[in-house]
Amino acid sequence: MPRSASRSDGEAPAGATTTHVLRLEQTWATRPTRLAGLGLDPVTESAYHVLLEHPSWTSAELAGRLEVEVATADRLVHRLKNLDLVRPSADGNRVRPVNPRLGLTALAARREAELADRRHELEQGRLAIADLIAGLEEVQPQRGGRIADVCWGARNIRSRVAQLADAATSEVIAMSISTAAQPDESVIPTAIRDDICYRFTFADTRLPEPAFLAQLRTLAQDGAEVRVGRVPMSVLVVDGATVVLPVSDAAAGQTVGVATMWLPSAVAALVELFERVWAEAIPLDQPPVDDATTPGPRERDLLALLVAGTTDESAAYRMGISVRTVRRMVSELMDRLGARSRFQAGARAAERGWLRPPAGGS
């Protein structure tokens, strides 16, 4: 163990500044990582491996091993807690890693479920676009022969969005897939008026950046209703009559223009999509609702066994109940979770924090 780990105050050695943290990140970034697909960056993965080797260390001891400041180690531990890979000890002073067989399996299930949801949302967006294109072919030109136009460049994008928002008479709704610290100027107007209803839905993220949250709270303080949830695409709708869609350069990963449309079928399809996203989204800063259907200890044991890949017969033997009882409990849990498969039930149980190591397991 490096000499710094023996310091009694738990602080990193002199010189363990932001520069040293960046150097640590660069060092680990060059090493192969096998958990990136589960949401762990190289530095967080390194902290996870250290805690697996030392399952009763404090954040200060972790800081000493990694040669970083205790505050940095605390942030790494916080990330791992959010991923349900570590938990505090009973006295709250130490960090205990979750059994990797359970923790990583549940995390993989959550990521798989998230990817499935994203694919479904993307398909919804594609269907909306297909309806839009079909409508363009069927509807006679409107607004003096103009049903859509496109403007290019950052300055023109800001000007177009501001112009349309300023002309609003009742409501401005928008959803944005961006989680950047700066507002998505292709769909989010910067000026909020008291006489207009604003509803904005932003993409939820497990570890939101403080600057991103500050942006959303500023919009809320200015009078907009703000929610976060699963957002399939970015779009702005003004007064239920005008739609703005960003035009992106996929190679550069940048928005290079916006398309403005007044086609009724396109507006109706995108408003319907927004309302579905809005209904499922959560108001900004609202704490999770306590679920009255939270499972009991035996049901938690069963869920953990199923996520770990245990068969019904093996689960019944380990829990001391009949196979028939196991299957009945699984069916009831799937109904309560609204799951169509056992895999989906495990993923949703993990998202709700229902999982724990199985009784009698390691």
XYZ file of C-alpha atoms in Angstrom:
362
model
C 0.000 0.000 0.000
C 1.361 3.478 -0.785
C 2.828 5.402 2.101
C -0.015 7.928 1.978
C -2.546 5.278 3.063
C -1.002 5.216 6.540
C -1.784 8.858 7.269
C -3.997 9.073 10.336
C -6.095 11.970 9.048
C -7.034 10.159 5.853
C -6.061 13.143 3.698
C -4.194 12.713 0.455
C -0.484 13.581 0.543
C 0.748 17.054 -0.250
C 0.385 17.724 -3.950
C -2.752 15.561 -4.348
C -4.520 18.457 -6.002
C -6.829 18.657 -8.968
C -3.792 18.184 -11.198
C -3.044 14.891 -9.455
C -6.663 13.778 -9.821
C -6.513 14.485 -13.544
C -3.277 12.554 -13.760
C -4.949 9.608 -11.996
C -7.839 9.754 -14.443
C -5.447 9.833 -17.388
C -3.523 6.862 -15.981
C -6.620 4.727 -15.525
C -8.078 5.882 -18.839
C -5.178 4.122 -20.597
C -5.925 0.825 -18.832
C -8.472 -1.637 -20.218
C -11.876 -1.391 -18.569
C -14.512 -4.087 -18.758
C -17.308 -2.275 -16.928
C -17.658 0.841 -19.090
C -20.815 -0.593 -20.634
C -22.378 -0.645 -17.163
C -21.731 3.051 -16.584
C -18.396 2.909 -14.719
C -15.611 5.176 -15.924
C -12.034 3.897 -15.426
C -11.454 5.827 -12.184
C -14.737 4.687 -10.621
C -13.970 1.118 -11.678
C -10.551 1.348 -10.055
C -12.166 2.507 -6.806
C -14.608 -0.392 -7.021
C -11.790 -2.919 -7.405
C -9.957 -1.418 -4.412
C -13.080 -1.661 -2.246
C -13.625 -5.274 -3.303
C -10.109 -6.010 -2.082
C -10.694 -4.062 1.152
C -14.424 -4.440 1.964
C -14.304 -2.508 5.245
C -12.297 0.557 4.256
C -13.392 4.127 4.876
C -13.445 6.824 2.205
C -10.277 8.220 3.789
C -8.482 4.896 3.372
C -9.671 4.681 -0.230
C -8.348 8.207 -0.798
C -4.992 7.159 0.590
C -4.789 4.143 -1.720
C -5.725 6.165 -4.811
C -3.671 9.176 -3.653
C -6.520 11.628 -4.070
C -8.315 14.009 -1.736
C -10.970 12.555 0.554
C -13.619 14.681 -1.202
C -12.726 12.977 -4.487
C -12.964 9.543 -2.863
C -16.355 10.528 -1.432
C -17.557 11.382 -4.930
C -16.360 8.025 -6.253
C -18.149 6.225 -3.413
C -21.282 8.265 -4.140
C -21.217 7.126 -7.781
C -20.856 3.511 -6.707
C -23.746 3.896 -4.236
C -25.954 5.268 -7.017
C -25.085 2.187 -9.058
C -25.972 -0.042 -6.056
C -22.455 -1.495 -6.014
C -21.536 -0.383 -2.485
C -23.430 0.336 0.719
C -22.493 2.054 3.979
C -21.744 -0.107 6.994
C -24.169 -0.262 9.911
C -22.321 2.551 11.694
C -22.139 4.608 8.484
C -18.376 5.039 8.719
C -17.208 2.391 6.279
C -17.971 1.314 2.735
C -19.012 -2.242 2.032
C -19.169 -3.492 -1.572
C -22.237 -5.448 -2.645
C -21.547 -9.028 -3.680
C -20.456 -8.551 -7.347
C -22.507 -11.540 -8.436
C -25.619 -9.731 -7.235
C -24.652 -6.078 -7.706
C -23.164 -6.340 -11.199
C -25.879 -8.727 -12.394
C -28.595 -6.330 -11.238
C -26.733 -3.373 -12.774
C -26.453 -5.218 -16.089
C -30.190 -5.961 -15.947
C -30.965 -2.284 -15.350
C -28.738 -1.193 -18.216
C -30.348 -3.770 -20.520
C -33.810 -2.530 -19.532
C -32.752 1.083 -20.119
C -31.427 0.186 -23.570
C -34.684 -1.604 -24.368
C -36.662 1.449 -23.275
C -34.425 3.710 -25.346
C -34.933 1.529 -28.403
C -38.696 1.676 -27.848
C -38.606 5.465 -27.485
C -36.465 5.804 -30.597
C -38.977 3.711 -32.495
C -41.757 6.021 -31.289
C -39.786 8.971 -32.599
C -39.250 7.246 -35.934
C -42.977 6.521 -36.204
C -43.721 10.188 -35.542
C -41.287 11.162 -38.281
C -42.879 8.636 -40.650
C -46.317 10.153 -39.971
C -44.864 13.585 -40.571
C -43.388 12.608 -43.953
C -46.610 10.873 -45.005
C -48.531 14.009 -44.112
C -46.201 16.156 -46.177
C -47.034 14.050 -49.211
C -50.798 14.114 -48.659
C -51.615 17.631 -47.489
C -51.920 20.532 -49.864
C -49.421 23.348 -49.276
C -50.571 25.808 -46.625
C -49.531 29.217 -45.320
C -49.112 30.662 -48.796
C -47.494 27.525 -50.215
C -45.096 27.076 -47.253
C -45.524 24.169 -44.842
C -41.908 23.899 -43.654
C -38.563 25.610 -43.834
C -35.059 25.132 -42.447
C -32.569 27.668 -41.106
C -28.892 26.972 -40.531
C -26.213 28.181 -38.124
C -26.142 28.827 -34.394
C -27.129 32.496 -34.664
C -30.104 31.750 -36.916
C -31.196 28.887 -34.649
C -31.305 31.185 -31.601
C -33.102 33.864 -33.585
C -35.731 31.466 -34.954
C -36.518 29.876 -31.573
C -36.704 33.292 -29.871
C -38.943 34.668 -32.622
C -41.388 31.777 -32.426
C -41.456 31.777 -28.623
C -42.025 35.537 -28.505
C -44.994 35.123 -30.851
C -46.658 32.519 -28.595
C -50.132 33.373 -27.326
C -50.943 30.466 -24.987
C -48.469 27.602 -24.526
C -44.910 26.568 -25.308
C -43.961 22.916 -24.784
C -40.600 21.293 -25.428
C -38.549 18.216 -24.646
C -34.791 17.928 -24.912
C -32.465 14.942 -24.981
C -29.521 17.183 -24.107
C -27.992 16.976 -20.615
C -25.368 19.661 -21.294
C -24.684 22.454 -18.821
C -25.919 25.041 -21.348
C -29.570 25.209 -22.522
C -30.434 23.389 -25.748
C -31.048 26.532 -27.788
C -32.555 24.569 -30.661
C -35.723 23.823 -28.650
C -35.580 25.661 -25.297
C -36.396 29.396 -25.367
C -34.349 31.500 -22.957
C -37.018 34.118 -22.196
C -39.953 33.021 -19.985
C -43.068 35.227 -20.039
C -45.627 35.426 -17.245
C -48.616 35.227 -19.612
C -47.552 31.983 -21.319
C -47.659 28.391 -20.015
C -44.306 26.654 -20.413
C -43.815 22.887 -19.978
C -40.357 21.420 -20.488
C -39.253 17.788 -20.183
C -35.543 16.995 -19.993
C -33.699 13.692 -20.247
C -33.186 12.054 -16.889
C -29.654 11.032 -15.968
C -28.474 8.869 -13.081
C -25.633 11.248 -12.170
C -26.698 14.725 -13.367
C -24.058 17.433 -13.507
C -24.642 20.313 -11.041
C -24.603 22.851 -13.887
C -27.319 20.904 -15.727
C -29.532 20.827 -12.615
C -28.888 24.538 -12.036
C -30.120 25.237 -15.575
C -33.364 23.336 -14.967
C -33.943 25.025 -11.610
C -33.455 28.451 -13.187
C -36.163 27.663 -15.739
C -38.451 26.493 -12.926
C -37.777 29.627 -10.878
C -38.611 31.745 -13.929
C -42.060 30.124 -14.063
C -41.758 27.071 -16.316
C -43.030 23.636 -15.312
C -40.007 21.329 -15.529
C -39.925 17.541 -15.452
C -37.302 14.890 -16.092
C -37.889 11.498 -17.680
C -37.176 9.301 -20.671
C -37.049 11.646 -23.653
C -36.896 10.054 -27.145
C -36.130 13.201 -29.157
C -35.846 16.979 -28.968
C -38.771 19.083 -30.156
C -40.420 22.475 -29.560
C -44.140 23.132 -30.127
C -45.626 26.638 -29.981
C -49.364 27.133 -29.434
C -50.070 23.611 -30.694
C -49.565 24.840 -34.251
C -45.846 25.233 -34.952
C -43.169 22.566 -34.548
C -39.410 23.039 -34.380
C -37.086 20.041 -34.834
C -33.282 20.217 -34.561
C -31.245 19.197 -37.588
C -28.107 17.403 -36.418
C -24.792 16.548 -37.980
C -24.368 12.971 -36.743
C -20.656 12.872 -37.548
C -19.879 16.065 -35.624
C -22.470 15.451 -32.922
C -23.770 19.002 -33.250
C -27.040 20.744 -34.079
C -26.482 22.654 -37.314
C -29.996 23.887 -38.022
C -33.686 23.717 -37.146
C -36.680 22.709 -39.256
C -39.879 24.658 -38.640
C -43.198 23.055 -39.692
C -46.845 24.033 -39.618
C -48.253 20.741 -40.912
C -51.253 19.796 -38.703
C -50.597 16.031 -38.803
C -46.944 16.551 -37.796
C -47.914 18.887 -34.965
C -50.597 16.480 -33.694
C -48.211 13.494 -33.728
C -45.455 15.324 -31.857
C -47.827 16.866 -29.321
C -49.186 13.382 -28.600
C -45.631 12.078 -28.150
C -44.790 14.959 -25.792
C -47.904 14.352 -23.681
C -46.999 10.671 -23.241
C -43.472 11.598 -22.160
C -44.797 14.361 -19.866
C -47.272 12.021 -18.158
C -44.517 9.547 -17.261
C -41.890 12.162 -16.289
C -41.219 13.290 -12.712
C -41.372 16.925 -11.552
C -37.948 18.435 -10.963
C -36.518 17.678 -7.479
C -39.541 15.583 -6.488
C -38.429 12.736 -4.206
C -39.320 9.196 -5.274
C -42.823 8.160 -4.243
C -42.972 5.436 -1.605
C -44.402 2.380 -3.326
C -47.175 0.770 -1.308
C -46.418 -2.516 -3.068
C -42.882 -2.800 -1.673
C -42.102 -6.529 -1.258
C -41.512 -8.275 2.032
C -38.268 -9.990 3.070
C -39.129 -13.349 1.480
C -40.115 -11.727 -1.813
C -36.842 -9.741 -1.827
C -34.936 -12.999 -1.328
C -36.757 -14.538 -4.282
C -36.115 -11.539 -6.530
C -32.416 -11.628 -5.727
C -32.261 -15.340 -6.533
C -34.063 -14.866 -9.851
C -31.773 -11.997 -10.893
C -28.793 -14.233 -10.098
C -30.198 -16.799 -12.576
C -31.468 -19.348 -10.038
C -34.069 -21.835 -11.304
C -37.492 -22.181 -9.670
C -36.512 -25.552 -8.210
C -33.236 -24.229 -6.755
C -34.981 -21.121 -5.374
C -37.627 -23.294 -3.735
C -34.961 -25.493 -2.123
C -32.924 -22.549 -0.828
C -35.987 -20.768 0.547
C -37.587 -23.894 2.010
C -40.846 -23.552 0.061
C -42.522 -25.452 -2.765
C -41.856 -24.864 -6.464
C -45.558 -24.066 -6.871
C -45.269 -21.332 -4.234
C -42.216 -19.896 -5.983
C -44.068 -19.703 -9.284
C -47.091 -18.073 -7.664
C -44.865 -15.468 -5.973
C -43.053 -14.765 -9.261
C -46.370 -14.267 -11.057
C -47.586 -11.841 -8.374
C -44.317 -9.883 -8.423
C -44.446 -9.578 -12.219
C -47.985 -8.223 -11.997
C -46.987 -5.640 -9.362
C -43.984 -4.576 -11.430
C -45.945 -4.474 -14.688
C -43.342 -6.796 -16.223
C -43.866 -9.062 -19.208
C -40.910 -11.314 -18.458
C -38.830 -12.410 -15.488
C -35.861 -10.537 -16.882
C -37.869 -7.321 -17.048
C -39.206 -7.961 -13.525
C -35.646 -8.247 -12.207
C -34.591 -5.052 -13.961
C -37.542 -3.084 -12.612
C -37.039 -4.480 -9.129
C -33.420 -3.332 -9.269
C -34.499 0.155 -10.365
C -36.815 0.390 -7.351
C -34.133 -0.780 -4.937
C -36.022 -3.983 -4.117
C -33.031 -6.309 -4.432
C -30.835 -7.626 -1.658
C -28.492 -10.611 -1.271
C -30.533 -13.851 -1.089
C -31.005 -15.541 2.281
C -28.247 -18.030 2.911
C -26.263 -16.680 -0.072
C -22.713 -15.427 -0.084
